[in-house]
mmCIF file of C-alpha atoms and ligand atoms in Angstrom:
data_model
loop_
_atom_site.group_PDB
_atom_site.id
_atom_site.type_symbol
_atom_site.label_atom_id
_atom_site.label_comp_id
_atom_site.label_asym_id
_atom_site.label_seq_id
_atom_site.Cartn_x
_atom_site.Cartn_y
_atom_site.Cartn_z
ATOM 1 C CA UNK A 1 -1.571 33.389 -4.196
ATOM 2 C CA UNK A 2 -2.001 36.287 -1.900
ATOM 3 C CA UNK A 3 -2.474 33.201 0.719
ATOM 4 C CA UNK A 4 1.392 32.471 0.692
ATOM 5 C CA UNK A 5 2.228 35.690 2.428
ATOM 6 C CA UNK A 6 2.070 34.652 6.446
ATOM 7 C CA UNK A 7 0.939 36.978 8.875
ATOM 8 C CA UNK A 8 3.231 38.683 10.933
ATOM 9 C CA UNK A 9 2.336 36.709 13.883
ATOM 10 C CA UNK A 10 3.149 33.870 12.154
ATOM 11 C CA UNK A 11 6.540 34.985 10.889
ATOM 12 C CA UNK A 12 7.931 35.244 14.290
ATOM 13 C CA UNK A 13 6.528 32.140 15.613
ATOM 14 C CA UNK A 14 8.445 30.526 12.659
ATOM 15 C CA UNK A 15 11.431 32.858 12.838
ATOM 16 C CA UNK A 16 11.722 31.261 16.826
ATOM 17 C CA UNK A 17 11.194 28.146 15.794
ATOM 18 C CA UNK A 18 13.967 28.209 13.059
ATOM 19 C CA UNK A 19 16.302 30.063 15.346
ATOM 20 C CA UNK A 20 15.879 27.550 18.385
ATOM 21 C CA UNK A 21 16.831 24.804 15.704
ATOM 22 C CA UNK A 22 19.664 26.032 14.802
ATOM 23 C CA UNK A 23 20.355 26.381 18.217
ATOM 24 C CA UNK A 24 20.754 30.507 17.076
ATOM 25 C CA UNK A 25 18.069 31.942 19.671
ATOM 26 C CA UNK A 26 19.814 34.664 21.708
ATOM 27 C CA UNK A 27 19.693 35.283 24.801
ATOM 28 C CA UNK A 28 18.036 38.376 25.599
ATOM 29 C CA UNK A 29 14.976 38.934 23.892
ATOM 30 C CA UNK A 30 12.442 42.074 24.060
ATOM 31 C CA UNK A 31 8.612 41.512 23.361
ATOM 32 C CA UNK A 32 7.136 44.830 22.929
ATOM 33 C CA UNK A 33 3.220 44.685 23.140
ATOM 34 C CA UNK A 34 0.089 46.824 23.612
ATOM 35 C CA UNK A 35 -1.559 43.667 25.628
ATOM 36 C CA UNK A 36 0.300 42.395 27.815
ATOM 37 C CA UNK A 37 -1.647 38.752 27.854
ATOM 38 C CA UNK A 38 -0.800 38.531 23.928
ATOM 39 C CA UNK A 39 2.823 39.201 24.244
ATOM 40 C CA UNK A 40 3.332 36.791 27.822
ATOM 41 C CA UNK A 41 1.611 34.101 25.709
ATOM 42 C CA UNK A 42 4.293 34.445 22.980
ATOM 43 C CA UNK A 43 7.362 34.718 25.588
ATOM 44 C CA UNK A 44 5.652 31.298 26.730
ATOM 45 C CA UNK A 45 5.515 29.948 23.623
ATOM 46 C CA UNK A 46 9.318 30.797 23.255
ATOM 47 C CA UNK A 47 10.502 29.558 26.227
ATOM 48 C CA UNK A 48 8.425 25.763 25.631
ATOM 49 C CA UNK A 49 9.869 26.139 22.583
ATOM 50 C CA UNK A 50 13.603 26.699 24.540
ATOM 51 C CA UNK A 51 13.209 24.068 26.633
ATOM 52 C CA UNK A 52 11.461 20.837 24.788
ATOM 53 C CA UNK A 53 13.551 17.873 24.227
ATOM 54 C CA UNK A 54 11.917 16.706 21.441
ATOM 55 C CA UNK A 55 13.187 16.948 17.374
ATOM 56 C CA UNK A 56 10.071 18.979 16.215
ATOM 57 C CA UNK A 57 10.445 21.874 18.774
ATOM 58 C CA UNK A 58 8.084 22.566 20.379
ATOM 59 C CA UNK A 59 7.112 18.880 19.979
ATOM 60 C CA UNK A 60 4.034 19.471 22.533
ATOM 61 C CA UNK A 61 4.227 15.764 23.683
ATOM 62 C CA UNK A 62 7.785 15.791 25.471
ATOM 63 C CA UNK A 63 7.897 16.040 29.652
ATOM 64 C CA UNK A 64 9.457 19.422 29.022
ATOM 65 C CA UNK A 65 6.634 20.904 26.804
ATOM 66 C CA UNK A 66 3.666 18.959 29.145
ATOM 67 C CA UNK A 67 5.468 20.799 31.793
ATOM 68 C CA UNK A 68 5.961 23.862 30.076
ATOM 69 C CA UNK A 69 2.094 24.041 28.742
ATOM 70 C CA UNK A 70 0.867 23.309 32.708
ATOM 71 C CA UNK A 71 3.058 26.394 33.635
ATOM 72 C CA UNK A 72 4.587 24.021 35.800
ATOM 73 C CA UNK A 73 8.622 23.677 34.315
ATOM 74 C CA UNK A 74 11.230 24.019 36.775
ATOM 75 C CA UNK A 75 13.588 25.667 34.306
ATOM 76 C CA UNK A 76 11.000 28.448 33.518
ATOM 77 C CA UNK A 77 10.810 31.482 35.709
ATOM 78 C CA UNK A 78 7.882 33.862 35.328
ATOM 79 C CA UNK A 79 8.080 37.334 37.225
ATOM 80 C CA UNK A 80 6.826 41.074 37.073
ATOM 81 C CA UNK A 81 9.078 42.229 39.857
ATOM 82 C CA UNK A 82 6.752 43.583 42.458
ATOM 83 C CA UNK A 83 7.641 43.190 45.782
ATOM 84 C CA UNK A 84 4.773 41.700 47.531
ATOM 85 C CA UNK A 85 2.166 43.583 49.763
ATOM 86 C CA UNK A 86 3.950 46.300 48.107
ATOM 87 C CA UNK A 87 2.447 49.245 46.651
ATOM 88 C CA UNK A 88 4.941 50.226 44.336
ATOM 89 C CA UNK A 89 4.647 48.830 40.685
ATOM 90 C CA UNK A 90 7.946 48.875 40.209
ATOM 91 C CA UNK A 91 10.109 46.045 38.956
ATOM 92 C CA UNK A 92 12.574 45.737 41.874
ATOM 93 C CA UNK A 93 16.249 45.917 41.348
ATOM 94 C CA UNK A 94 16.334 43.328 44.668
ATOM 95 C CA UNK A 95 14.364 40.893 41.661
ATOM 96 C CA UNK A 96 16.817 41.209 39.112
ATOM 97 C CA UNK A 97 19.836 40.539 41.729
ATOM 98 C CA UNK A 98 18.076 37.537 42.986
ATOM 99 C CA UNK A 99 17.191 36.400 39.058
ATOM 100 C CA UNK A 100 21.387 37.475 38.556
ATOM 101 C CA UNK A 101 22.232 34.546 41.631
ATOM 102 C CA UNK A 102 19.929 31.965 40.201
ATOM 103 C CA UNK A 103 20.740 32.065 37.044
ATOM 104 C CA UNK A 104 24.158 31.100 37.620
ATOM 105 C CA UNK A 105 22.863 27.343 39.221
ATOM 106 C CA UNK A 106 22.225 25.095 36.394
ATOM 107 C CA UNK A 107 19.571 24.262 35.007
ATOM 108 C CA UNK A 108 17.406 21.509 37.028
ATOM 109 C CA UNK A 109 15.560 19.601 34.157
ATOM 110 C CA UNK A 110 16.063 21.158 30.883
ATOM 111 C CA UNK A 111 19.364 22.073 28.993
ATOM 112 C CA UNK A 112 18.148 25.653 29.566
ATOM 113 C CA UNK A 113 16.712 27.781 31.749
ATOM 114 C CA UNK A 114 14.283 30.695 30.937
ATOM 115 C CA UNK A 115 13.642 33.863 32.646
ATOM 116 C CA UNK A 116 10.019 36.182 31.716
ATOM 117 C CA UNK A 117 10.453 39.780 32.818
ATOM 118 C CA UNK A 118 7.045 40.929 32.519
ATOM 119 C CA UNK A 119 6.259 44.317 33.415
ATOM 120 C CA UNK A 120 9.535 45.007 31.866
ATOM 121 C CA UNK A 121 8.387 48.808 31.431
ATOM 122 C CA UNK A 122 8.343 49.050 34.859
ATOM 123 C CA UNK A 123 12.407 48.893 35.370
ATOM 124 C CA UNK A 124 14.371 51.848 36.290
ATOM 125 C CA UNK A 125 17.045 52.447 35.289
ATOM 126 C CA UNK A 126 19.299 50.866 37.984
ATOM 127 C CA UNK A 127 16.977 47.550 37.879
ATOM 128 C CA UNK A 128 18.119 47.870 33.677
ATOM 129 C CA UNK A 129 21.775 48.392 34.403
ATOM 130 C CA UNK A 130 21.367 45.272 36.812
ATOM 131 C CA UNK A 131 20.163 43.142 33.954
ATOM 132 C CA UNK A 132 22.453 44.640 31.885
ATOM 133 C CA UNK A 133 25.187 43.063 33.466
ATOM 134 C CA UNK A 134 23.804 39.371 33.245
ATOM 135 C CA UNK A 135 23.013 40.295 29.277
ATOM 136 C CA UNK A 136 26.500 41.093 28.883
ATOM 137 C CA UNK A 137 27.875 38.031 29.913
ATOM 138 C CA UNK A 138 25.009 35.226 30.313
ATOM 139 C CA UNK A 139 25.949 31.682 31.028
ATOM 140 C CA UNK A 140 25.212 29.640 27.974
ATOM 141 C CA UNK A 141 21.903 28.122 28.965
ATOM 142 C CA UNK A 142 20.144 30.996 29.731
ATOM 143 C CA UNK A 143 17.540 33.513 28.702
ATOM 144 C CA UNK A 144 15.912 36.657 29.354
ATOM 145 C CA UNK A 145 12.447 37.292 27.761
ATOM 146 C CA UNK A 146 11.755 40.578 28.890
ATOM 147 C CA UNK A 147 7.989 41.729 28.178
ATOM 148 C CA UNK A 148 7.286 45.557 27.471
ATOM 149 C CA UNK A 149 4.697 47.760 26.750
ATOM 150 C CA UNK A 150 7.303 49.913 24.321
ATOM 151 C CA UNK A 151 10.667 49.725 23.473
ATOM 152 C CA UNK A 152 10.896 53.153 24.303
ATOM 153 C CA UNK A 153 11.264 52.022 28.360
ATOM 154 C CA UNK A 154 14.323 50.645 27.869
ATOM 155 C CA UNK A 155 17.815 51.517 28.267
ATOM 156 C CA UNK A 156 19.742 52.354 24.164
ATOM 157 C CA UNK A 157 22.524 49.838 26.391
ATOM 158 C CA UNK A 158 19.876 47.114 26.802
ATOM 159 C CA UNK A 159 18.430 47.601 23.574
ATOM 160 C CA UNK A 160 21.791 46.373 21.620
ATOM 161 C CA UNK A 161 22.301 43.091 24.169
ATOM 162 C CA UNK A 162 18.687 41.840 23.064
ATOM 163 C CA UNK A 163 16.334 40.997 19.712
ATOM 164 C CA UNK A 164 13.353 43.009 19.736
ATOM 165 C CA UNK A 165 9.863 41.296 18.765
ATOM 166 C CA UNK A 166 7.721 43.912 18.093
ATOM 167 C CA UNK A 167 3.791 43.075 18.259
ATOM 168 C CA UNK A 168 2.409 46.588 17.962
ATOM 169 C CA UNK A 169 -0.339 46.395 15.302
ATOM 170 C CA UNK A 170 0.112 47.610 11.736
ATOM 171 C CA UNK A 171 4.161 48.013 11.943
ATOM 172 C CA UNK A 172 5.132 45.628 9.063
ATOM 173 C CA UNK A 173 1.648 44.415 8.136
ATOM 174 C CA UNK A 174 1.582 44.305 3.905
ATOM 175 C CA UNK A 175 -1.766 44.575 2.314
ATOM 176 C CA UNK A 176 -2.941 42.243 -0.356
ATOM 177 C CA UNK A 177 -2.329 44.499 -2.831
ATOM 178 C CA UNK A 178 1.562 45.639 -1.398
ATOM 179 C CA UNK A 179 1.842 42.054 -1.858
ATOM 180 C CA UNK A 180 0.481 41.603 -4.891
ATOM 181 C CA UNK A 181 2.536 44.221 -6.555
ATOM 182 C CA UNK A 182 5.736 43.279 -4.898
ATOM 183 C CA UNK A 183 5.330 39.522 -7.140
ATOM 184 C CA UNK A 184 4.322 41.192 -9.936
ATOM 185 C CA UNK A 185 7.485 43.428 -9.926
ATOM 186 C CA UNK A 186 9.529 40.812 -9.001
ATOM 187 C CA UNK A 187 8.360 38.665 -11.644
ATOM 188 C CA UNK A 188 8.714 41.705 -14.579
ATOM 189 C CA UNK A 189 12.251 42.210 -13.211
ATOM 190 C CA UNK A 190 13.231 38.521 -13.858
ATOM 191 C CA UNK A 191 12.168 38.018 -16.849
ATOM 192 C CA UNK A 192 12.971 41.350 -18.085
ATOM 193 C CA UNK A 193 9.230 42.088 -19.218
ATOM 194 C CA UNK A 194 9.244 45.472 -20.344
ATOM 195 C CA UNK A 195 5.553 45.514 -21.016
ATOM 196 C CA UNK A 196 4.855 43.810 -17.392
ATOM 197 C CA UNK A 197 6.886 46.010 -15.496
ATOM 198 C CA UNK A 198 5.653 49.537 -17.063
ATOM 199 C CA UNK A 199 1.819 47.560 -16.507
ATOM 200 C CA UNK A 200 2.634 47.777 -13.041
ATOM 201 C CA UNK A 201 4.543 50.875 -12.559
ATOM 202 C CA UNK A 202 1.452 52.257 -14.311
ATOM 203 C CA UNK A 203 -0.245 51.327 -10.980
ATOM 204 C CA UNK A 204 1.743 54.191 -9.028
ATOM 205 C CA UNK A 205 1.291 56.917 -11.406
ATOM 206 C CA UNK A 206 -2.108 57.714 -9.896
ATOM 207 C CA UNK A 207 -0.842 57.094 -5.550
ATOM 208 C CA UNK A 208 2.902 57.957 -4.711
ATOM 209 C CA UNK A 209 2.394 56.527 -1.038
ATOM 210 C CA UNK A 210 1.558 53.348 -2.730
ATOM 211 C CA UNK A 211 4.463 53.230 -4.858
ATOM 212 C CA UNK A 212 6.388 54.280 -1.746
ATOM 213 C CA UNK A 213 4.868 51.485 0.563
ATOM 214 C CA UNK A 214 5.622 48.994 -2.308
ATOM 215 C CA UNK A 215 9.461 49.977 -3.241
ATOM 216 C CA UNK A 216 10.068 49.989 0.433
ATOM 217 C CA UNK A 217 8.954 46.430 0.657
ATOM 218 C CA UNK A 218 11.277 45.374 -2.489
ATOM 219 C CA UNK A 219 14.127 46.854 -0.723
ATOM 220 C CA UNK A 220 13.318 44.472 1.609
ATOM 221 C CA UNK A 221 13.067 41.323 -0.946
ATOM 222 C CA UNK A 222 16.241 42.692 -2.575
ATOM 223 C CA UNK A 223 18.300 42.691 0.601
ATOM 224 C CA UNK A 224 17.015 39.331 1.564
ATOM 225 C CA UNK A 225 18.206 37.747 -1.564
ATOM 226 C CA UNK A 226 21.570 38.997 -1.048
ATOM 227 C CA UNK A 227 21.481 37.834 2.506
ATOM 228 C CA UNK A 228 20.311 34.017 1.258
ATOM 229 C CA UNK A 229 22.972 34.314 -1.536
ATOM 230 C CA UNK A 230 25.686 34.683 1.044
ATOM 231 C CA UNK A 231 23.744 31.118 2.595
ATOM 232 C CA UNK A 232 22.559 32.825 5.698
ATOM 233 C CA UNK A 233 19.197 30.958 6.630
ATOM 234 C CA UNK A 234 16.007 32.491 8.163
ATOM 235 C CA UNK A 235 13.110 32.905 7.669
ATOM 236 C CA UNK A 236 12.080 35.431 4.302
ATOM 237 C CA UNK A 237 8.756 37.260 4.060
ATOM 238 C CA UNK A 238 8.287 36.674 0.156
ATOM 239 C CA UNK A 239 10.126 33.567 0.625
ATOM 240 C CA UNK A 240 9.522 32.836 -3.398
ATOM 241 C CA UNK A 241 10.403 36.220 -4.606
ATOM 242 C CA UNK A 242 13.372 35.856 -2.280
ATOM 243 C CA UNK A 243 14.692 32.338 -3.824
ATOM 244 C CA UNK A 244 14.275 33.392 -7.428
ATOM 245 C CA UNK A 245 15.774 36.527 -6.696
ATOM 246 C CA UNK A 246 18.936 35.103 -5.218
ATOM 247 C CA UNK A 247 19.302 32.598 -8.201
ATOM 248 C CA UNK A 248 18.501 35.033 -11.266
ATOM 249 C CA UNK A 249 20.734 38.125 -10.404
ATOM 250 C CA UNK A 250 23.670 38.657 -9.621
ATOM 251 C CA UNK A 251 24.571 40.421 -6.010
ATOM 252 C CA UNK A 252 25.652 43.390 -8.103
ATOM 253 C CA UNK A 253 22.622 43.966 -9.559
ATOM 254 C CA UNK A 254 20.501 43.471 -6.545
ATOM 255 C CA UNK A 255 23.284 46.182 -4.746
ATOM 256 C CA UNK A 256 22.094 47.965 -8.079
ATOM 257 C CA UNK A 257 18.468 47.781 -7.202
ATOM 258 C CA UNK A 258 18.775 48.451 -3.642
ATOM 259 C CA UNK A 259 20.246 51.945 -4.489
ATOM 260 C CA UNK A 260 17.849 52.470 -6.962
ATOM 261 C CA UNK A 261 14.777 51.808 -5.195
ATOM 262 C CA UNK A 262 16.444 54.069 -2.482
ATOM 263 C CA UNK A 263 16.575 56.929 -4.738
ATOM 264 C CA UNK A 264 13.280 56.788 -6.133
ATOM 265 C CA UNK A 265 12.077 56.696 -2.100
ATOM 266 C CA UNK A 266 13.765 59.607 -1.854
ATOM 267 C CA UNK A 267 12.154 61.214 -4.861
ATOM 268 C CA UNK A 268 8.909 60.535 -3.700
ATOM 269 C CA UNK A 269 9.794 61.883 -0.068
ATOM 270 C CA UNK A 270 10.571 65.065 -2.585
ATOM 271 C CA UNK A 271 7.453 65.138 -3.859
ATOM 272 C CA UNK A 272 8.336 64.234 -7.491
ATOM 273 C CA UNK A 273 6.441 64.264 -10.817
ATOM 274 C CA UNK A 274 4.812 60.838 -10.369
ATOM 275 C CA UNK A 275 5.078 60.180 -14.169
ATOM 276 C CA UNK A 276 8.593 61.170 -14.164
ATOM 277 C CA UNK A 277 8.491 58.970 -11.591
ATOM 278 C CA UNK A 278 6.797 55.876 -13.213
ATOM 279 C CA UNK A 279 9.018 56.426 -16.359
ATOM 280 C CA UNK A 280 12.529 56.751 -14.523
ATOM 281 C CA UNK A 281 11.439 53.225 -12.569
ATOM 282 C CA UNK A 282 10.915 51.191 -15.503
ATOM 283 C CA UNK A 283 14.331 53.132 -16.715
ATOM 284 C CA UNK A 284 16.633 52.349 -13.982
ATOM 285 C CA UNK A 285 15.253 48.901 -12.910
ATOM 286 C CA UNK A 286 16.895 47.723 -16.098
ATOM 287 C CA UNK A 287 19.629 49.367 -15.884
ATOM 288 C CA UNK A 288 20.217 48.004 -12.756
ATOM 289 C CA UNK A 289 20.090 44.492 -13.953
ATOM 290 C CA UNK A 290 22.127 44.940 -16.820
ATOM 291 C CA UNK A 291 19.486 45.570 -19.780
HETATM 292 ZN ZN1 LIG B 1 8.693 19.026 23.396
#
């Protein structure tokens, strides 16, 4: 059971996957990573994924991903931005305004052409403001996978023209027994089992930061259901919890629970009674779906 929930790695290679598909990927992307190696690997794997002409992207057998895997495809363009015999780390602005001109000749191969910025963290703020410009308005077939040490490095301008992929450790990991709880609420709320649900809100009476860590999470669950009920597709964490979410309740009552789970969040922030706590969440969960 606790085998369905996919690492976080694994949730963004689907999530790029899905998103390439759908022909949804966007065109500036930010990879923020402690090693560098880990997150240039992944902007790889996006870009093959970009550029392969197969149905199953990335296929791994078409000329574009045999090209792509040898490092060797004329539509990807890998660069940190140092000049060279220079001593200065520094991603040039001189390499972004040559990137700027070539990315305006199509693409030679593919259907799209890729761009890694690695050493991203190394971009002043003029060499930001010059890819800023090409993120504003890119031509259609191109991308920008900028690689990062932090997010932090970057311009608040840049950060709203691209999707951040954050593979700092811990940051959205769930433990096995987050996840665990999560389907055992989720299950209680559906089929209105009194008994089940105080069983498990009996779990938080003794550890408030666990009852925190796991309300956070069904925030998360709630606000996906509502997001698949309006029959937006992506990819869900609890993708189970999700789908029997969005067909057992209605979008009022997940608004409902949303708010509620909010509130209780913001009890324990306060420090509350943790059985006043435990009692008021059995309380207001049905309430909020109408029992
Ligand atoms: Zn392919």
């Amino acid at each position: 059971m606790i085998n369905e929930i996919q690492t976080k790695m694994d949730i963004m290679y689907n999530q790029v996957v899905s998103s390439v598909q759908q022909k949804t990927f966007p065109h500036g992307v930010l990879i923020e990573c402690q090693n560098s190696n880990e997150g240039e690997e992944f902007a790889r794997f996006i870009a093959n994924t970009l550029v392969c002409s197969g149905d199953n992207k990335p296929c791994g057998v078409c000329p574009d991903c045999v090209k792509a895997q040898g490092k060797g495809h004329p539509d990807i363009f890998e660069t940190d931005g140092i000049k060279e015999h220079s001593k200065s780390k520094n991603f040039t602005v001189d390499a972004i305004r040559a990137i700027r001109e070539d990315a305006f000749i199509a693409p030679n191969e593919s259907n799209k052409k890729v761009y890694i910025l690695k050493n991203g963290g190394n971009m002043n703020e003029q060499a930001q403001n010059a890819i800023l410009k090409i993120l504003e308005e890119p031509p259609a077939y191109v991308h920008f996978i900028i690689v990062a040490e932090s997010k932090s490095t970057m311009l608040e301008t840049v950060l709203s023209r691209v999707q951040v992929y954050s593979l700092l450790s811990d940051e959205g990991v769930v433990t096995e027994k987050e996840a665990t709880a999560v389907k055992n609420m989720v299950g209680a709320i559906l089929n209105v089992n009194e008994l089940a649900l105080m069983e498990q809100t009996a779990v938080f009476q003794k550890n408030n930061q666990f009852a925190k860590s796991v309300l956070v999470l069904l925030t998360e669950v709630f606000r996906d259901a509502l997001v698949k009920k309006s029959g937006y597709i992506r990819e869900f964490r609890f993708s189970d919890e999700t789908d029997s979410l969005c067909k057992g309740l209605t979008a009022k009552s997940l608004l409902q629970l949303i708010s509620v789970c909010d509130e209780l969040i913001g009890s324990i922030d306060r420090n509350c009674n943790n059985n006043l706590l435990v009692v008021r969440m059995c309380y207001e969960f049905k309430r909020a779906i109408g029992r």
